[in-house]
Tab-separated table of C-alpha atoms and ligand atoms in Angstrom:
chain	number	residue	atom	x	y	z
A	47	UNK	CA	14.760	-21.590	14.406
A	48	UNK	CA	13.679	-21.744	10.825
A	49	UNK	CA	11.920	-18.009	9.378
A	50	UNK	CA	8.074	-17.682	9.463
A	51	UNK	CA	7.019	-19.054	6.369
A	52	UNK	CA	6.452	-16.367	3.677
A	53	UNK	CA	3.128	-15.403	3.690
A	54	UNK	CA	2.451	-11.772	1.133
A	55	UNK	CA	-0.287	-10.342	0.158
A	56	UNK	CA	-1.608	-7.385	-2.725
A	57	UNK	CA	-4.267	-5.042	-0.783
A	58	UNK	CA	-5.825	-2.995	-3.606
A	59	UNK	CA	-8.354	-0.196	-2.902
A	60	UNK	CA	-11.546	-0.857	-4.798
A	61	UNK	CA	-11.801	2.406	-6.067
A	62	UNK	CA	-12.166	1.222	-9.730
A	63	UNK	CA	-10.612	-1.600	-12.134
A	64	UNK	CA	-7.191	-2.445	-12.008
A	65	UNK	CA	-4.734	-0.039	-14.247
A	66	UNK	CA	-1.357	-1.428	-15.175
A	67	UNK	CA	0.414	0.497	-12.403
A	68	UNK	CA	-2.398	-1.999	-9.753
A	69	UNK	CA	-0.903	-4.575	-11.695
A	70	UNK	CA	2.778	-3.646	-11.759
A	71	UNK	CA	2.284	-4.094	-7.528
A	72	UNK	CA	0.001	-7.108	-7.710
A	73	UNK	CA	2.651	-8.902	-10.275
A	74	UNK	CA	5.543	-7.802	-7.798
A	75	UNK	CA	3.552	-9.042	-4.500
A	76	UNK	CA	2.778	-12.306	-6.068
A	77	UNK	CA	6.216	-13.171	-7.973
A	78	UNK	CA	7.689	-12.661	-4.700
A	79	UNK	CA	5.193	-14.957	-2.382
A	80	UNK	CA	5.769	-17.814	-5.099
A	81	UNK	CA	9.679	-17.850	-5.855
A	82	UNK	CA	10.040	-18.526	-2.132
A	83	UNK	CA	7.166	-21.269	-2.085
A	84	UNK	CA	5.115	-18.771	-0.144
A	85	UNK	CA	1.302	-18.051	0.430
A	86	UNK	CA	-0.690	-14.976	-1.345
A	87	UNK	CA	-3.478	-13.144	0.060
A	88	UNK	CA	-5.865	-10.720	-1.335
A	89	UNK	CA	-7.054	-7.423	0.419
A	90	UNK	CA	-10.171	-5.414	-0.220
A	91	UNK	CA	-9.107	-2.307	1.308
A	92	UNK	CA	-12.390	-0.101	1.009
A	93	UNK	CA	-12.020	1.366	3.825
A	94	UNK	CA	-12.630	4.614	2.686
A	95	UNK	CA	-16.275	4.036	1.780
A	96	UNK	CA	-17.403	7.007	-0.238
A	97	UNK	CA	-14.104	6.487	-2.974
A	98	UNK	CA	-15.183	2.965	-3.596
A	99	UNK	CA	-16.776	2.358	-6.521
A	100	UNK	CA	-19.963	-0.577	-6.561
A	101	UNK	CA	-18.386	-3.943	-8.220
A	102	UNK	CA	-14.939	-3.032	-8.282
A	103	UNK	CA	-14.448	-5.432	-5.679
A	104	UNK	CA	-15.684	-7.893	-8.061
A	105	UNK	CA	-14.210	-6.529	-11.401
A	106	UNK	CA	-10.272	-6.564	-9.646
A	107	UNK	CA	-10.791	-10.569	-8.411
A	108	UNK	CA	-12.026	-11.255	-12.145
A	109	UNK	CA	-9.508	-9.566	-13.427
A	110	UNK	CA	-6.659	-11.020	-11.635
A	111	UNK	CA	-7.746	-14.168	-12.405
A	112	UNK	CA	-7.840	-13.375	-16.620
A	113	UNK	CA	-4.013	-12.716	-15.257
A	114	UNK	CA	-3.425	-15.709	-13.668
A	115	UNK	CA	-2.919	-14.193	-10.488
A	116	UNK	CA	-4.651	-16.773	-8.449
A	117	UNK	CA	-4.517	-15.583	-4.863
A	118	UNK	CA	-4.789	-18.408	-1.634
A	119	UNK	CA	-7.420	-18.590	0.761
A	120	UNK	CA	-10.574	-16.139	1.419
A	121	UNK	CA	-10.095	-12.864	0.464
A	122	UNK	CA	-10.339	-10.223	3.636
A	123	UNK	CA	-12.905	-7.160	3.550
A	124	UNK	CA	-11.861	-4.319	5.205
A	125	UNK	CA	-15.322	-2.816	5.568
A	126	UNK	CA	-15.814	-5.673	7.926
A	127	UNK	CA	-13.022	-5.108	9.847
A	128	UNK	CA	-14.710	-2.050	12.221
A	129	UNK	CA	-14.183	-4.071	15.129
A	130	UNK	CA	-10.749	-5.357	14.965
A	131	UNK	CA	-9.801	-1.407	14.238
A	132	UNK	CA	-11.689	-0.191	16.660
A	133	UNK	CA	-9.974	-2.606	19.230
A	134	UNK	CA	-6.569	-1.407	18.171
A	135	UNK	CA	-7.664	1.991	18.491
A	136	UNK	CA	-8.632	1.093	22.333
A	137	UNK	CA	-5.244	-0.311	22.987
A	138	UNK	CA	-3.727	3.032	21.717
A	139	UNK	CA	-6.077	5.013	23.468
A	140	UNK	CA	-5.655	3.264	27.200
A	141	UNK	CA	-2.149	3.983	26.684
A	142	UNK	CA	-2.131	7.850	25.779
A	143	UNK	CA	-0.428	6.608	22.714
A	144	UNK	CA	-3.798	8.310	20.553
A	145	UNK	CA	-5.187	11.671	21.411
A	146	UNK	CA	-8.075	13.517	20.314
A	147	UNK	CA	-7.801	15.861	17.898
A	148	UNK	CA	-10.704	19.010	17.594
A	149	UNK	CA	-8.668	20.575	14.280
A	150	UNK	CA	-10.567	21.015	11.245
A	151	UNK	CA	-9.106	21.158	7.718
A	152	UNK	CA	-9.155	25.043	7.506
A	153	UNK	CA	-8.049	25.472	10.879
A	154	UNK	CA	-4.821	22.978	9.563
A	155	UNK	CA	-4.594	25.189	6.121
A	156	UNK	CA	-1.516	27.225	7.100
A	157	UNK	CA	0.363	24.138	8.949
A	158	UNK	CA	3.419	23.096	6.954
A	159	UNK	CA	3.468	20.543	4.286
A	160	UNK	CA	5.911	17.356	3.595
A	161	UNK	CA	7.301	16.757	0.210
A	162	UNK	CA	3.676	14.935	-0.565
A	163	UNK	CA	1.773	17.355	0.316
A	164	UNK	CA	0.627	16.261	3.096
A	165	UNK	CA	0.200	18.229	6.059
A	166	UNK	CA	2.746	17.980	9.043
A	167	UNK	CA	0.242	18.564	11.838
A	168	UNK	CA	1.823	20.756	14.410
A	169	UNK	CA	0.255	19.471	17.609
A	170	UNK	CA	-2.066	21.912	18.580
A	171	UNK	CA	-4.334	19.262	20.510
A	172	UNK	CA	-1.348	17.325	21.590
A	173	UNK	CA	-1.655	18.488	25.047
A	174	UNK	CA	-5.343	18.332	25.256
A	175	UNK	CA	-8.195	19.703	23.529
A	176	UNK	CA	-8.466	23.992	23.795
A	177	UNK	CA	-11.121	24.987	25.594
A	178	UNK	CA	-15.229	24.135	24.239
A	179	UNK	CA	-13.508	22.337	21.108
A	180	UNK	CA	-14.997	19.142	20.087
A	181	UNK	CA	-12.773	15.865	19.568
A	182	UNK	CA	-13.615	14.962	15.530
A	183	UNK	CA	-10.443	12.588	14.957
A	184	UNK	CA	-8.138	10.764	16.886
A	185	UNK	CA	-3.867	11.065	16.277
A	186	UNK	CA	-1.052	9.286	17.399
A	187	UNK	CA	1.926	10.960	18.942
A	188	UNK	CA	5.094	10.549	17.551
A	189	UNK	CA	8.528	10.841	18.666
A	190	UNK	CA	10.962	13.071	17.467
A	191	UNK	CA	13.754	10.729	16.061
A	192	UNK	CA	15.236	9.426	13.454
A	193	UNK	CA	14.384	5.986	13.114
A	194	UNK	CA	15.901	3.396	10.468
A	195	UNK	CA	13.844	1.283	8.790
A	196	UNK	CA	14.905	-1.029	5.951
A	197	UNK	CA	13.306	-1.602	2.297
A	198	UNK	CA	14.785	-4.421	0.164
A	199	UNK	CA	14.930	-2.626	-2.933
A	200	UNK	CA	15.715	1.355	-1.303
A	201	UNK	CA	18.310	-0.670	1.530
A	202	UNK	CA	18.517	1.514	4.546
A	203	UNK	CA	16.709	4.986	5.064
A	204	UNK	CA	15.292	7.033	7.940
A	205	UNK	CA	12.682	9.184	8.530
A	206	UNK	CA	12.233	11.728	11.216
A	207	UNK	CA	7.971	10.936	12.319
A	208	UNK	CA	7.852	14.424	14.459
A	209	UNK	CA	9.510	16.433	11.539
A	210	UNK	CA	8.082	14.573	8.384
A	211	UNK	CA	4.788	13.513	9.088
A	212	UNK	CA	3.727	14.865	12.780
A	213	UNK	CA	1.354	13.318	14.637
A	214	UNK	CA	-1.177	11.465	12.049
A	215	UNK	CA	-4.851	10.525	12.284
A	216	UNK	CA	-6.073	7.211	13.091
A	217	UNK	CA	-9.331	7.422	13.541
A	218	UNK	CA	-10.887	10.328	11.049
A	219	UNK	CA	-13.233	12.878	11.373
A	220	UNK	CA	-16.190	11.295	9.585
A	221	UNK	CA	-15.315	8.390	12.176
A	222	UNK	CA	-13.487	5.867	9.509
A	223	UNK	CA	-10.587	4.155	10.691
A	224	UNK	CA	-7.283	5.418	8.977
A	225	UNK	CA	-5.274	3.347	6.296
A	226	UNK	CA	-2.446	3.581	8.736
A	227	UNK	CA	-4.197	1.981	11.774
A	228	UNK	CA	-5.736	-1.094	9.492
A	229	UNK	CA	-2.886	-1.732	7.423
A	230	UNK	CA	-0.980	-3.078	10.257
A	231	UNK	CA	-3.923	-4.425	12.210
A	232	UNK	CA	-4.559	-6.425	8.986
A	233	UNK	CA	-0.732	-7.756	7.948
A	234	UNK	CA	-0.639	-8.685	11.571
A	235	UNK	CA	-4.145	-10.505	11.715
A	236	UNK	CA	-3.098	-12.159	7.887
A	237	UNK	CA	0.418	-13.532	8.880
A	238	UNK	CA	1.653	-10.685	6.264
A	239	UNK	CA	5.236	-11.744	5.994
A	240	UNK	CA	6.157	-9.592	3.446
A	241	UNK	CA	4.619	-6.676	2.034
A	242	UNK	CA	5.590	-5.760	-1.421
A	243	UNK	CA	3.895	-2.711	-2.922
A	244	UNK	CA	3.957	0.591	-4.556
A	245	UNK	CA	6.789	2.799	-3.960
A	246	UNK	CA	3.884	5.702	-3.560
A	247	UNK	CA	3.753	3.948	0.160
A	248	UNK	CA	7.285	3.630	0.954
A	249	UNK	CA	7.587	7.456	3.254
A	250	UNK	CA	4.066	5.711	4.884
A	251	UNK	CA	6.320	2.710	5.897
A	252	UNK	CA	7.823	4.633	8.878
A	253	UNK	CA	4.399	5.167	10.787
A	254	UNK	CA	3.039	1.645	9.830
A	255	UNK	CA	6.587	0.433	11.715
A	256	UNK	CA	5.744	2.578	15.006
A	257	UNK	CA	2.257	1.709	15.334
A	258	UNK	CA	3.313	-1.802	15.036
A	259	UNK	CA	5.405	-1.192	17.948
A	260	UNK	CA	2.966	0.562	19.515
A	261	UNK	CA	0.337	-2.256	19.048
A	262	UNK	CA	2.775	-5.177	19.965
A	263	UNK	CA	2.757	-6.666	16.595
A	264	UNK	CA	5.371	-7.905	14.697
A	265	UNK	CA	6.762	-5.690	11.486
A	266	UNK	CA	7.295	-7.482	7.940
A	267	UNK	CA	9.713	-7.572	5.615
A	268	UNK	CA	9.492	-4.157	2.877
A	269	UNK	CA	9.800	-3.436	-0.713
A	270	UNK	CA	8.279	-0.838	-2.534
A	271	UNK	CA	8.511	-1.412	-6.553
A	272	UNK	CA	8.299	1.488	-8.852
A	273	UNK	CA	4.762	3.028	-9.416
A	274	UNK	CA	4.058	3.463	-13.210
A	275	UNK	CA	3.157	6.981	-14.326
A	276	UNK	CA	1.555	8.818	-17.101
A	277	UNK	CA	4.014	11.052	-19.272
A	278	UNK	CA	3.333	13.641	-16.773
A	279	UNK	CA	4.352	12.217	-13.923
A	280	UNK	CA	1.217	11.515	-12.505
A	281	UNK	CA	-0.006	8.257	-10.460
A	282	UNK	CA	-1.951	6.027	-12.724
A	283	UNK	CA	-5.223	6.319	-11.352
A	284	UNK	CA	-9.251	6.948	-11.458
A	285	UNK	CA	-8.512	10.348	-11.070
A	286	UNK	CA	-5.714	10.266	-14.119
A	287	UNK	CA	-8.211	8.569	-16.151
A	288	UNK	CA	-5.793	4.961	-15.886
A	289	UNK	CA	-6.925	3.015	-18.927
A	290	UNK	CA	-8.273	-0.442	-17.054
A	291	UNK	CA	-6.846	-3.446	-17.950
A	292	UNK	CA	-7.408	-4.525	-21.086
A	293	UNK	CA	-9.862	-7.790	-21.081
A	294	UNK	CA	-7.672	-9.484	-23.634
A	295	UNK	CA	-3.995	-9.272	-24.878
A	296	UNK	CA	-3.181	-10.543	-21.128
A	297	UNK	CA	0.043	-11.675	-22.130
A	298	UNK	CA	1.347	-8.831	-24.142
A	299	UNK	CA	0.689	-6.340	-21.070
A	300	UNK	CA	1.784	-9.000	-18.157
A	301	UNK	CA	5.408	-8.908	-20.633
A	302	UNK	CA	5.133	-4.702	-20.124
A	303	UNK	CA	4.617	-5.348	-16.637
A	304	UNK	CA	7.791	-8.174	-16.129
A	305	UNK	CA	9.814	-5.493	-18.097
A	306	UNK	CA	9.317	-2.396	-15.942
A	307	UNK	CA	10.496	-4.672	-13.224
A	308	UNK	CA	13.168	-5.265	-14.155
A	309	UNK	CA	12.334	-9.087	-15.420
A	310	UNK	CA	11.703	-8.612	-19.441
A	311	UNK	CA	10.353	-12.353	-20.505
A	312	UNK	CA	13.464	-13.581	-23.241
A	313	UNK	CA	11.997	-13.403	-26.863
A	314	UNK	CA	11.275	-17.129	-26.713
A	315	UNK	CA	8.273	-16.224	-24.556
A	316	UNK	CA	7.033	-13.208	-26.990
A	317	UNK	CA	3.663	-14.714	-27.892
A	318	UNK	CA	3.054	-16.269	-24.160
A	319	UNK	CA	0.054	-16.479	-22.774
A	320	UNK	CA	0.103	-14.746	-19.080
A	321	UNK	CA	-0.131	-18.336	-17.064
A	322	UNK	CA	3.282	-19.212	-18.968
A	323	UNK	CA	4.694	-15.775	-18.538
A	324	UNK	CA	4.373	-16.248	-14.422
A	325	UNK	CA	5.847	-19.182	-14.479
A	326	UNK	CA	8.867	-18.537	-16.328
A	327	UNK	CA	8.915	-14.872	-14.211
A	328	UNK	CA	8.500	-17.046	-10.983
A	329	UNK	CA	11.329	-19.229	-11.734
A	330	UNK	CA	13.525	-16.145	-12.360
A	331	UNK	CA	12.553	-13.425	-10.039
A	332	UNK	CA	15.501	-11.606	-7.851
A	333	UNK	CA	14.254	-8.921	-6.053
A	334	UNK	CA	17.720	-7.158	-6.757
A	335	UNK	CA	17.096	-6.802	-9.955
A	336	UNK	CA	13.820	-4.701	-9.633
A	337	UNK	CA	14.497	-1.115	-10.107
A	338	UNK	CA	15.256	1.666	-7.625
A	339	UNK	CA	13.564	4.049	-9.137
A	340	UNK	CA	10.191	5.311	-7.216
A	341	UNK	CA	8.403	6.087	-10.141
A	342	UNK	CA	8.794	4.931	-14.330
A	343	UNK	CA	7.457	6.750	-16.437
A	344	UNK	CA	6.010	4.124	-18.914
A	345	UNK	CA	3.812	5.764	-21.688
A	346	UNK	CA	3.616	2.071	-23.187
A	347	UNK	CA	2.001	0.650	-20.076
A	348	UNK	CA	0.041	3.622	-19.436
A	349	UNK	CA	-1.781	4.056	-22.752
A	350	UNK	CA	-0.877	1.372	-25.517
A	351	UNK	CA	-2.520	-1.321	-23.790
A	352	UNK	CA	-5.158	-2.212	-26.912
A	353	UNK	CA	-5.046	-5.744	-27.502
B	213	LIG	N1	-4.761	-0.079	-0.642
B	213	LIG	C1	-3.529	0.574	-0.946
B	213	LIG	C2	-3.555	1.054	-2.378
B	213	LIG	O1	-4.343	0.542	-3.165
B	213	LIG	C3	-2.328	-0.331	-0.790
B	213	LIG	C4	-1.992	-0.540	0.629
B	213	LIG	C5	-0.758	-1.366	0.893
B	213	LIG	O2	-0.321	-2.134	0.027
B	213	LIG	O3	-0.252	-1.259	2.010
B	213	LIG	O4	-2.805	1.943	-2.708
């Protein structure tokens, strides 16, 4: 039987223009989907309604197109989505895979914390809500095992859901559907192939896997490419006041990006426009050769990106 045909995708969060590290993952996603002949989709993940900004939407399509990164097909809105989410959530629910959850953030305040931060909820409503509480979220139950998973840049790893992450929200508290939960309604609904994204989302890769399972849909291929930060470390981001991409000098920054992964264009190509740049970059990407690190450090990319 020959493999599904590749189908990828790059799922940004409108939350504000793209930064080099947004393109660093959209250059990644798409160099991959076209070395192997394959199909690109676009994402609008703004799910989270009150971080998205009005017209970023708009300003990321323009501005991977000034990059050359011309996705296929319509591009698919998360914010309507509701239904398809709210479907999987039903499927979960019927089968006492998702339970309510009454716990507020300052009831959760002392619960312990994984190496993100985040907190390891520690199943107080696992076994039904206490007494007079009020259901504000809904959580999937996890098992407590290791399970393997495989990236193909980290190879293989394992992550313990009960210990690392606990059982993790679905639907939240203000009633918005969790990343988690439409992420893999979404690469299922797309045909997603192959994901190929930030390394910031590798440790999420684990619960994406078992809801996938849960949910009867089928789990892609991984790889999570370095995220670019700041000289301290940060995520580029809104809130690390990310320079947006600059509107010209497309080239000179696509080069940056080629060169953190691992793919510096030869000298020939040092004045090439960024249509040029992708193809030479198509016609020579290996995945192998992408770095292992989870995050660069690249003050160039972060900062120096004047025309
Ligand atoms: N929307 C997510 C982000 O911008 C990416 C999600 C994904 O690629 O799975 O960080």
């Amino acid at each position: 039987m020959n493999p599904a045909p590749y189908v990828g995708r790059f799922a940004p969060s409108p939350t504000g223009p793209l930064h080099a590290g947004s393109l660093v993952a959209a250059v990644a996603s798409f160099l991959d989907a076209r070395a192997a002949g394959g199909r690109w989709l676009v994402r609008m993940e703004d799910l989270d309604r009150p971080r998205c900004e009005a017209g970023a939407a708009d300003t990321i399509l323009r501005q991977l197109e000034a990059y050359g990164l011309h996705w296929d097909g319509a591009v698919l809105v998360q914010s309507q989505r509701d239904d398809a989410y709210a479907a999987a959530l039903a499927t979960l629910q019927a089968s006492g895979a998702a339970y309510p959850c009454a716990c507020s953030r300052r009831q959760l305040a002392q619960a312990p914390r994984s190496h993100e931060g985040e907190i390891i909820y520690p199943g107080t409503c696992r076994n039904g809500l206490p007494a007079g509480a009020i259901a504000r979220a809904w959580r999937v139950r996890v098992p407590d095992v290791s399970a393997r998973f495989h990236d193909r840049i980290h190879g293989d790893l394992q992550q313990n859901l009960a210990r690392d992450v606990g059982d993790f929200i679905v639907r939240r508290a203000d009633g918005l559907f969790a990343y988690q939960l439409a992420v893999v309604v979404d690469d299922a609904y797309q045909g997603v192939t192959h994901v190929v994204r930030g390394a910031d989302l590798l440790w999420n890769t684990p619960r994406q896997i078992y809801l996938q399972s849960l949910l009867g849909l089928p789990t892609p291929a991984y790889a999570h490419v370095p995220l670019i930060t700041n000289t301290a470390g940060q995520k580029l981001s809104k809130q690390t006041r990310a320079p947006a991409l600059p509107a010209s000098g497309q080239g000179a920054m696509l080069a940056q990006a080629l060169a953190a992964l691992g793919h510096p264009p030869p000298p020939g190509l040092s004045e090439a426009r960024a249509a040029e740049l992708l193809v030479w970059a198509s016609a020579h990407w290996r995945i192998e050769n992408v770095p292992i690190q989870a995050r660069i450090a690249n003050p160039s990319l972060a900062f120096d990106n004047q025309p």
